[in-house]
Amino acid sequence: IRKRIQALGLNLSDYQKTESGIYYNISEQGDGNPITVDSTVTAVYKGYLLNGTIFDQSDSVNFTPKNLVKAWQEILPKIKKGGEVHFFSPPTTAYGISSSGPAPFASLEFDVTIKDN
């Protein structure tokens, strides 16, 4: 993950690291009600493999964070409506060894903007 951040020309010191190993940078905090794992939110997002390949994206999707991978459950409550976050998830907070994800045991990168909650 650190190599990918540097390869993108980003500054590692701009990212905070959670205890679970997620690196995140909040570019816009947003305002309004806090997001919880039980909130219903509308988001714009892109998900990348660490080689830069987009594996998933949406211009408008509604979801409840508790139904998503742990990384989203952990990071989205850090922002509010209008918030923007860029984060890197290790496999343990993404899809793990599951074959339901884009690649087994892959670290993933996400850009997320919350449009409504």
CSV table of N, CA, C and O in Angstrom, one decimal, residues 2 9 15 22 39-40 45-47 69 71 76 87 91 102 111:
chain,number,residue,atom,x,y,z
A,2,ARG,N,1.9,1.3,0.8
A,2,ARG,CA,2.8,2.4,0.9
A,2,ARG,C,3.5,2.7,-0.5
A,2,ARG,O,3.6,3.8,-0.9
A,9,GLY,N,2.4,9.4,-6.6
A,9,GLY,CA,3.0,10.7,-6.4
A,9,GLY,C,2.3,11.4,-5.2
A,9,GLY,O,2.4,12.6,-5.1
A,15,TYR,N,-1.6,10.7,4.7
A,15,TYR,CA,-2.6,9.6,5.1
A,15,TYR,C,-2.4,9.2,6.5
A,15,TYR,O,-1.3,9.2,7.1
A,22,ILE,N,-5.7,0.3,7.5
A,22,ILE,CA,-6.3,1.1,6.4
A,22,ILE,C,-5.6,2.5,6.4
A,22,ILE,O,-5.5,3.1,7.4
A,39,SER,N,-26.5,3.6,8.6
A,39,SER,CA,-27.0,4.7,7.8
A,39,SER,C,-27.3,4.2,6.3
A,39,SER,O,-26.6,3.3,5.9
A,40,THR,N,-28.2,4.8,5.7
A,40,THR,CA,-28.3,4.6,4.2
A,40,THR,C,-27.7,5.8,3.6
A,40,THR,O,-28.1,7.0,3.8
A,45,TYR,N,-18.3,6.4,-6.3
A,45,TYR,CA,-17.0,5.8,-5.9
A,45,TYR,C,-16.4,5.1,-7.1
A,45,TYR,O,-17.0,4.8,-8.1
A,46,LYS,N,-15.1,4.9,-6.9
A,46,LYS,CA,-14.3,4.0,-7.8
A,46,LYS,C,-13.5,3.1,-6.9
A,46,LYS,O,-12.9,3.5,-5.9
A,47,GLY,N,-13.4,1.8,-7.3
A,47,GLY,CA,-12.5,0.9,-6.6
A,47,GLY,C,-11.4,0.4,-7.5
A,47,GLY,O,-11.7,0.1,-8.7
A,69,VAL,N,-17.7,-4.3,2.9
A,69,VAL,CA,-16.5,-4.8,3.5
A,69,VAL,C,-16.1,-4.0,4.7
A,69,VAL,O,-16.5,-2.8,4.8
A,71,ALA,N,-13.6,-2.3,5.6
A,71,ALA,CA,-12.9,-1.1,5.4
A,71,ALA,C,-13.9,0.1,5.2
A,71,ALA,O,-13.7,1.2,5.8
A,76,LEU,N,-16.1,5.1,6.4
A,76,LEU,CA,-17.2,6.1,6.1
A,76,LEU,C,-17.7,6.8,7.3
A,76,LEU,O,-18.1,8.0,7.2
A,87,PHE,N,-8.9,6.0,0.2
A,87,PHE,CA,-8.3,5.0,1.2
A,87,PHE,C,-7.9,3.8,0.5
A,87,PHE,O,-8.3,3.4,-0.6
A,91,PRO,N,-6.0,-6.6,2.6
A,91,PRO,CA,-6.9,-7.7,2.3
A,91,PRO,C,-7.8,-8.0,3.5
A,91,PRO,O,-9.0,-8.4,3.4
A,102,PRO,N,-12.7,-8.8,-6.1
A,102,PRO,CA,-12.1,-8.6,-7.4
A,102,PRO,C,-10.8,-9.5,-7.6
A,102,PRO,O,-10.5,-9.9,-8.7
A,111,ASP,N,-11.8,5.6,-4.0
A,111,ASP,CA,-12.2,7.0,-3.9
A,111,ASP,C,-13.7,7.1,-3.7
A,111,ASP,O,-14.5,6.5,-4.5
